[in-house]
Amino acid sequence: MDLGIRGKTALVCAASKGLGRACAFSLAREGVRLVITARGREALDATAAEIRKACGVEVTAVPGDITTDEGRRAALAACPAPDILVNNAGGPPTGDFREWDRDAWFKALNANMLTPIELIRATLDGMIARKFGRIINITSTSVKAPIPALGLSNGARTGLTGFVAGLARQTVKHNVTINNLLPGSFLTDRTRQTLAGFAKAAGLTEEQAAAERLRSIPAGRLGDPEEFGDACAYLCSAQASYVTGQNFLIDGGAYPGTF
Ligand code: NAD
C-alpha cells in the first residue's frame, strides 16, 4: 500500500536509536523527508547516514536535548513547518515514589508531557493552515496499565494522553490527527537497560530476567522496533485521516483487557 506521504516533511524527535529511529526509517521508506534529533551527535549522524543510504531521502540531523528550550528551538529552526511530528524522548527512571521530589517530577513532566505539548503548540496551526498534519506521541503501555516501579512515567504520560484526547477531536476536521503509540516491550537499548536493572534487583541473570519478561507476553517474544515504526508510518498516512485521539497498543498481547 502506498501511504500517500511521499515528499512530506517529518520532525522525528529522539531518533538516533530505538523506537524513534524505527519511526524515522519507516517514514523514510515512504519517501518522507526527515529532520531527526537526539542528544548524541555521533549516533545521530550515523543514523542519518544509514537512512539516506537505504531510502534515498533528505535527512537533516539536529543534535540537542529536545526537553530544553534550546533543543526545541534548534529542531524547529531546521524544521519550522513539519507535516508530521513524532514526539519522543527518553523515559523517566524507575524507583519508589518516596524518593521523588518536585525536581524529579518536574523532569518527568517536562520530558514526557510538556515537551510534546510545546512542539504541538509550535507546529499545529501550520498543519491546520496546510490542511494536512499527523502527530504521533510515543508513550507507553503504562498509560493503560500502570507499571508500579514507573510511577513517574505513569503520571507524566497519562497527563499528555488526557490533553491529547481533547485536542485531537478539535483538529481532525482540518485533516490534522493526533494519536499515541503505546509500546510494550521492544528490543531497544532502553529495554536492555531496564532488564539489566530488574535482573540486578531480583538477583537473576539477564537471561533469567528476559525469560521472566517473556512469560507476560502472549506473543512469546520482544517486539521488533521495525514493527513499531511501520505502525507509526500507517498512522501518518493519507489513509489514516479518520483516526484521531487513539491510544494504539503494540505489545504482543500483554495488556489483558478486552478494551
Ligand atoms: P532508547 O534508549 O533505545 O532510545 C532513545 C532515543 O532517544 C535515543 O536516540 C536517545 O539519544 C534519544 N533521546 C533520549 N532522550 C532525549 C532527549 N532528551 N532529547 C533528544 N533525544 C533524546 O529508547 P526506546 O526504547 O526507543 O524508548 C523510546 C521511548 O519509548 C522512551 O520514552 C521509553 O520510555 C518509551 N518506551 C519504550 C519501551 C520499549 O519497549 N522500548 C516501552 C515502553 C515505553
mmCIF file of N, CA, C and O in Angstrom, residues 143-199:
data_model
loop_
_atom_site.group_PDB
_atom_site.id
_atom_site.type_symbol
_atom_site.label_atom_id
_atom_site.label_comp_id
_atom_site.label_asym_id
_atom_site.label_seq_id
_atom_site.Cartn_x
_atom_site.Cartn_y
_atom_site.Cartn_z
ATOM 1 N N VAL A 143 0.237 3.838 30.285
ATOM 2 C CA VAL A 143 -0.942 4.696 30.237
ATOM 3 C C VAL A 143 -2.221 3.861 30.418
ATOM 4 O O VAL A 143 -3.193 4.319 31.016
ATOM 5 N N LYS A 144 -2.206 2.640 29.894
ATOM 6 C CA LYS A 144 -3.378 1.748 30.005
ATOM 7 C C LYS A 144 -3.322 0.918 31.281
ATOM 8 O O LYS A 144 -4.350 0.614 31.875
ATOM 9 N N ALA A 145 -2.123 0.484 31.639
ATOM 10 C CA ALA A 145 -1.961 -0.392 32.796
ATOM 11 C C ALA A 145 -0.699 0.049 33.523
ATOM 12 O O ALA A 145 0.412 -0.264 33.095
ATOM 13 N N PRO A 146 -0.841 0.848 34.592
ATOM 14 C CA PRO A 146 0.329 1.424 35.242
ATOM 15 C C PRO A 146 1.356 0.374 35.661
ATOM 16 O O PRO A 146 0.995 -0.726 36.093
ATOM 17 N N ILE A 147 2.625 0.740 35.506
ATOM 18 C CA ILE A 147 3.719 -0.162 35.899
ATOM 19 C C ILE A 147 4.220 0.343 37.256
ATOM 20 O O ILE A 147 4.662 1.498 37.353
ATOM 21 N N PRO A 148 4.108 -0.473 38.319
ATOM 22 C CA PRO A 148 4.375 0.022 39.672
ATOM 23 C C PRO A 148 5.689 0.794 39.836
ATOM 24 O O PRO A 148 5.700 1.860 40.436
ATOM 25 N N ALA A 149 6.777 0.281 39.288
ATOM 26 C CA ALA A 149 8.073 0.961 39.501
ATOM 27 C C ALA A 149 8.244 2.196 38.622
ATOM 28 O O ALA A 149 9.214 2.929 38.760
ATOM 29 N N LEU A 150 7.298 2.413 37.703
ATOM 30 C CA LEU A 150 7.442 3.534 36.767
ATOM 31 C C LEU A 150 6.393 4.615 37.039
ATOM 32 O O LEU A 150 5.750 5.119 36.114
ATOM 33 N N GLY A 151 6.252 4.979 38.318
ATOM 34 C CA GLY A 151 5.250 5.986 38.698
ATOM 35 C C GLY A 151 5.421 7.307 37.966
ATOM 36 O O GLY A 151 4.433 7.956 37.608
ATOM 37 N N LEU A 152 6.664 7.712 37.724
ATOM 38 C CA LEU A 152 6.894 8.986 37.026
ATOM 39 C C LEU A 152 6.354 8.907 35.595
ATOM 40 O O LEU A 152 5.759 9.863 35.091
ATOM 41 N N SER A 153 6.561 7.765 34.975
ATOM 42 C CA SER A 153 6.060 7.564 33.606
ATOM 43 C C SER A 153 4.534 7.463 33.612
ATOM 44 O O SER A 153 3.850 8.105 32.812
ATOM 45 N N ASN A 154 3.990 6.683 34.549
ATOM 46 C CA ASN A 154 2.522 6.535 34.644
ATOM 47 C C ASN A 154 1.865 7.915 34.720
ATOM 48 O O ASN A 154 0.888 8.204 34.035
ATOM 49 N N GLY A 155 2.418 8.779 35.579
ATOM 50 C CA GLY A 155 1.808 10.090 35.812
ATOM 51 C C GLY A 155 1.988 11.026 34.634
ATOM 52 O O GLY A 155 1.017 11.578 34.104
ATOM 53 N N ALA A 156 3.230 11.205 34.193
ATOM 54 C CA ALA A 156 3.502 12.203 33.151
ATOM 55 C C ALA A 156 2.836 11.830 31.825
ATOM 56 O O ALA A 156 2.237 12.660 31.152
ATOM 57 N N ARG A 157 2.909 10.571 31.460
ATOM 58 C CA ARG A 157 2.366 10.181 30.153
ATOM 59 C C ARG A 157 0.836 10.205 30.155
ATOM 60 O O ARG A 157 0.212 10.463 29.130
ATOM 61 N N THR A 158 0.244 9.928 31.301
ATOM 62 C CA THR A 158 -1.217 9.989 31.371
ATOM 63 C C THR A 158 -1.681 11.443 31.250
ATOM 64 O O THR A 158 -2.718 11.729 30.641
ATOM 65 N N GLY A 159 -0.891 12.372 31.785
ATOM 66 C CA GLY A 159 -1.206 13.797 31.616
ATOM 67 C C GLY A 159 -1.218 14.181 30.147
ATOM 68 O O GLY A 159 -2.146 14.833 29.661
ATOM 69 N N LEU A 160 -0.196 13.742 29.411
ATOM 70 C CA LEU A 160 -0.146 14.033 27.971
ATOM 71 C C LEU A 160 -1.352 13.409 27.261
ATOM 72 O O LEU A 160 -1.988 14.040 26.414
ATOM 73 N N THR A 161 -1.671 12.178 27.651
ATOM 74 C CA THR A 161 -2.757 11.452 26.987
ATOM 75 C C THR A 161 -4.098 12.177 27.181
ATOM 76 O O THR A 161 -4.890 12.290 26.244
ATOM 77 N N GLY A 162 -4.316 12.695 28.386
ATOM 78 C CA GLY A 162 -5.562 13.429 28.654
ATOM 79 C C GLY A 162 -5.633 14.700 27.831
ATOM 80 O O GLY A 162 -6.673 15.013 27.235
ATOM 81 N N PHE A 163 -4.529 15.414 27.740
ATOM 82 C CA PHE A 163 -4.501 16.649 26.956
ATOM 83 C C PHE A 163 -4.796 16.354 25.486
ATOM 84 O O PHE A 163 -5.627 16.999 24.842
ATOM 85 N N VAL A 164 -4.110 15.343 24.965
ATOM 86 C CA VAL A 164 -4.237 14.997 23.548
ATOM 87 C C VAL A 164 -5.661 14.530 23.209
ATOM 88 O O VAL A 164 -6.185 14.815 22.134
ATOM 89 N N ALA A 165 -6.288 13.835 24.152
ATOM 90 C CA ALA A 165 -7.647 13.335 23.900
ATOM 91 C C ALA A 165 -8.588 14.488 23.573
ATOM 92 O O ALA A 165 -9.457 14.374 22.702
ATOM 93 N N GLY A 166 -8.411 15.607 24.258
ATOM 94 C CA GLY A 166 -9.262 16.770 23.973
ATOM 95 C C GLY A 166 -8.880 17.444 22.676
ATOM 96 O O GLY A 166 -9.736 17.741 21.829
ATOM 97 N N LEU A 167 -7.586 17.659 22.471
ATOM 98 C CA LEU A 167 -7.133 18.413 21.296
ATOM 99 C C LEU A 167 -7.398 17.659 19.988
ATOM 100 O O LEU A 167 -7.758 18.261 18.973
ATOM 101 N N ALA A 168 -7.198 16.340 20.021
ATOM 102 C CA ALA A 168 -7.289 15.546 18.783
ATOM 103 C C ALA A 168 -8.674 15.629 18.144
ATOM 104 O O ALA A 168 -8.804 15.485 16.922
ATOM 105 N N ARG A 169 -9.678 15.877 18.958
ATOM 106 C CA ARG A 169 -11.040 15.996 18.412
ATOM 107 C C ARG A 169 -11.283 17.376 17.811
ATOM 108 O O ARG A 169 -12.237 17.573 17.084
ATOM 109 N N GLN A 170 -10.435 18.332 18.120
ATOM 110 C CA GLN A 170 -10.620 19.684 17.579
ATOM 111 C C GLN A 170 -9.889 19.870 16.250
ATOM 112 O O GLN A 170 -10.183 20.793 15.503
ATOM 113 N N THR A 171 -8.910 19.025 15.971
ATOM 114 C CA THR A 171 -8.061 19.253 14.796
ATOM 115 C C THR A 171 -8.430 18.371 13.608
ATOM 116 O O THR A 171 -8.072 18.673 12.478
ATOM 117 N N VAL A 172 -9.149 17.271 13.862
ATOM 118 C CA VAL A 172 -9.342 16.262 12.809
ATOM 119 C C VAL A 172 -10.138 16.813 11.624
ATOM 120 O O VAL A 172 -9.934 16.388 10.484
ATOM 121 N N LYS A 173 -10.994 17.794 11.854
ATOM 122 C CA LYS A 173 -11.760 18.337 10.727
ATOM 123 C C LYS A 173 -10.849 19.092 9.742
ATOM 124 O O LYS A 173 -11.235 19.363 8.620
ATOM 125 N N HIS A 174 -9.643 19.407 10.168
ATOM 126 C CA HIS A 174 -8.665 20.062 9.286
ATOM 127 C C HIS A 174 -7.695 19.046 8.685
ATOM 128 O O HIS A 174 -6.654 19.428 8.157
ATOM 129 N N ASN A 175 -7.995 17.768 8.815
ATOM 130 C CA ASN A 175 -7.097 16.698 8.372
ATOM 131 C C ASN A 175 -5.778 16.715 9.156
ATOM 132 O O ASN A 175 -4.714 16.418 8.628
ATOM 133 N N VAL A 176 -5.882 17.088 10.416
ATOM 134 C CA VAL A 176 -4.732 17.027 11.323
ATOM 135 C C VAL A 176 -5.113 16.060 12.446
ATOM 136 O O VAL A 176 -6.059 16.321 13.200
ATOM 137 N N THR A 177 -4.428 14.935 12.519
ATOM 138 C CA THR A 177 -4.754 13.923 13.520
ATOM 139 C C THR A 177 -3.642 13.841 14.565
ATOM 140 O O THR A 177 -2.478 14.149 14.278
ATOM 141 N N ILE A 178 -4.042 13.451 15.762
ATOM 142 C CA ILE A 178 -3.057 13.257 16.847
ATOM 143 C C ILE A 178 -3.359 11.916 17.498
ATOM 144 O O ILE A 178 -4.486 11.681 17.966
ATOM 145 N N ASN A 179 -2.376 11.054 17.486
ATOM 146 C CA ASN A 179 -2.547 9.719 18.073
ATOM 147 C C ASN A 179 -1.328 9.351 18.904
ATOM 148 O O ASN A 179 -0.233 9.897 18.699
ATOM 149 N N ASN A 180 -1.543 8.421 19.815
ATOM 150 C CA ASN A 180 -0.455 7.957 20.681
ATOM 151 C C ASN A 180 -0.139 6.493 20.355
ATOM 152 O O ASN A 180 -1.059 5.692 20.190
ATOM 153 N N LEU A 181 1.139 6.190 20.300
ATOM 154 C CA LEU A 181 1.572 4.801 20.138
ATOM 155 C C LEU A 181 2.109 4.318 21.474
ATOM 156 O O LEU A 181 2.977 4.970 22.069
ATOM 157 N N LEU A 182 1.583 3.193 21.946
ATOM 158 C CA LEU A 182 1.915 2.687 23.288
ATOM 159 C C LEU A 182 2.764 1.424 23.160
ATOM 160 O O LEU A 182 2.230 0.330 22.929
ATOM 161 N N PRO A 183 4.089 1.555 23.274
ATOM 162 C CA PRO A 183 4.918 0.352 23.151
ATOM 163 C C PRO A 183 4.838 -0.523 24.395
ATOM 164 O O PRO A 183 4.805 -0.036 25.519
ATOM 165 N N GLY A 184 4.813 -1.832 24.162
ATOM 166 C CA GLY A 184 5.006 -2.797 25.245
ATOM 167 C C GLY A 184 6.512 -2.990 25.394
ATOM 168 O O GLY A 184 7.233 -2.024 25.615
ATOM 169 N N SER A 185 7.003 -4.201 25.222
ATOM 170 C CA SER A 185 8.442 -4.454 25.371
ATOM 171 C C SER A 185 9.088 -4.663 24.014
ATOM 172 O O SER A 185 8.876 -5.705 23.379
ATOM 173 N N PHE A 186 9.842 -3.685 23.596
ATOM 174 C CA PHE A 186 10.566 -3.763 22.321
ATOM 175 C C PHE A 186 12.056 -3.896 22.583
ATOM 176 O O PHE A 186 12.564 -3.353 23.572
ATOM 177 N N LEU A 187 12.720 -4.585 21.679
ATOM 178 C CA LEU A 187 14.152 -4.818 21.865
ATOM 179 C C LEU A 187 14.953 -3.565 21.490
ATOM 180 O O LEU A 187 15.343 -3.364 20.346
ATOM 181 N N THR A 188 15.129 -2.693 22.486
ATOM 182 C CA THR A 188 15.919 -1.462 22.290
ATOM 183 C C THR A 188 16.901 -1.340 23.457
ATOM 184 O O THR A 188 16.812 -2.096 24.434
ATOM 185 N N ASP A 189 17.769 -0.334 23.383
ATOM 186 C CA ASP A 189 18.734 -0.121 24.472
ATOM 187 C C ASP A 189 18.015 0.086 25.801
ATOM 188 O O ASP A 189 18.442 -0.400 26.837
ATOM 189 N N ARG A 190 16.903 0.849 25.746
ATOM 190 C CA ARG A 190 16.159 1.129 26.987
ATOM 191 C C ARG A 190 15.697 -0.187 27.631
ATOM 192 O O ARG A 190 15.797 -0.371 28.830
ATOM 193 N N THR A 191 15.169 -1.096 26.817
ATOM 194 C CA THR A 191 14.691 -2.376 27.357
ATOM 195 C C THR A 191 15.862 -3.196 27.906
ATOM 196 O O THR A 191 15.755 -3.812 28.969
ATOM 197 N N ARG A 192 16.990 -3.167 27.193
ATOM 198 C CA ARG A 192 18.172 -3.902 27.689
ATOM 199 C C ARG A 192 18.565 -3.362 29.060
ATOM 200 O O ARG A 192 18.864 -4.116 29.982
ATOM 201 N N GLN A 193 18.516 -2.020 29.204
ATOM 202 C CA GLN A 193 18.894 -1.419 30.498
ATOM 203 C C GLN A 193 17.886 -1.772 31.590
ATOM 204 O O GLN A 193 18.265 -2.105 32.707
ATOM 205 N N THR A 194 16.582 -1.702 31.272
ATOM 206 C CA THR A 194 15.597 -1.977 32.331
ATOM 207 C C THR A 194 15.659 -3.463 32.721
ATOM 208 O O THR A 194 15.519 -3.800 33.893
ATOM 209 N N LEU A 195 15.916 -4.330 31.746
ATOM 210 C CA LEU A 195 16.040 -5.757 32.078
ATOM 211 C C LEU A 195 17.269 -6.000 32.962
ATOM 212 O O LEU A 195 17.202 -6.765 33.936
ATOM 213 N N ALA A 196 18.365 -5.304 32.659
ATOM 214 C CA ALA A 196 19.587 -5.464 33.471
ATOM 215 C C ALA A 196 19.315 -4.981 34.894
ATOM 216 O O ALA A 196 19.731 -5.622 35.869
ATOM 217 N N GLY A 197 18.585 -3.862 35.022
ATOM 218 C CA GLY A 197 18.251 -3.311 36.351
ATOM 219 C C GLY A 197 17.365 -4.280 37.119
ATOM 220 O O GLY A 197 17.579 -4.534 38.317
ATOM 221 N N PHE A 198 16.379 -4.848 36.422
ATOM 222 C CA PHE A 198 15.465 -5.801 37.055
ATOM 223 C C PHE A 198 16.241 -7.044 37.507
ATOM 224 O O PHE A 198 16.056 -7.546 38.631
ATOM 225 N N ALA A 199 17.152 -7.529 36.651
ATOM 226 C CA ALA A 199 17.941 -8.724 36.971
ATOM 227 C C ALA A 199 18.759 -8.484 38.238
ATOM 228 O O ALA A 199 18.777 -9.327 39.150
#
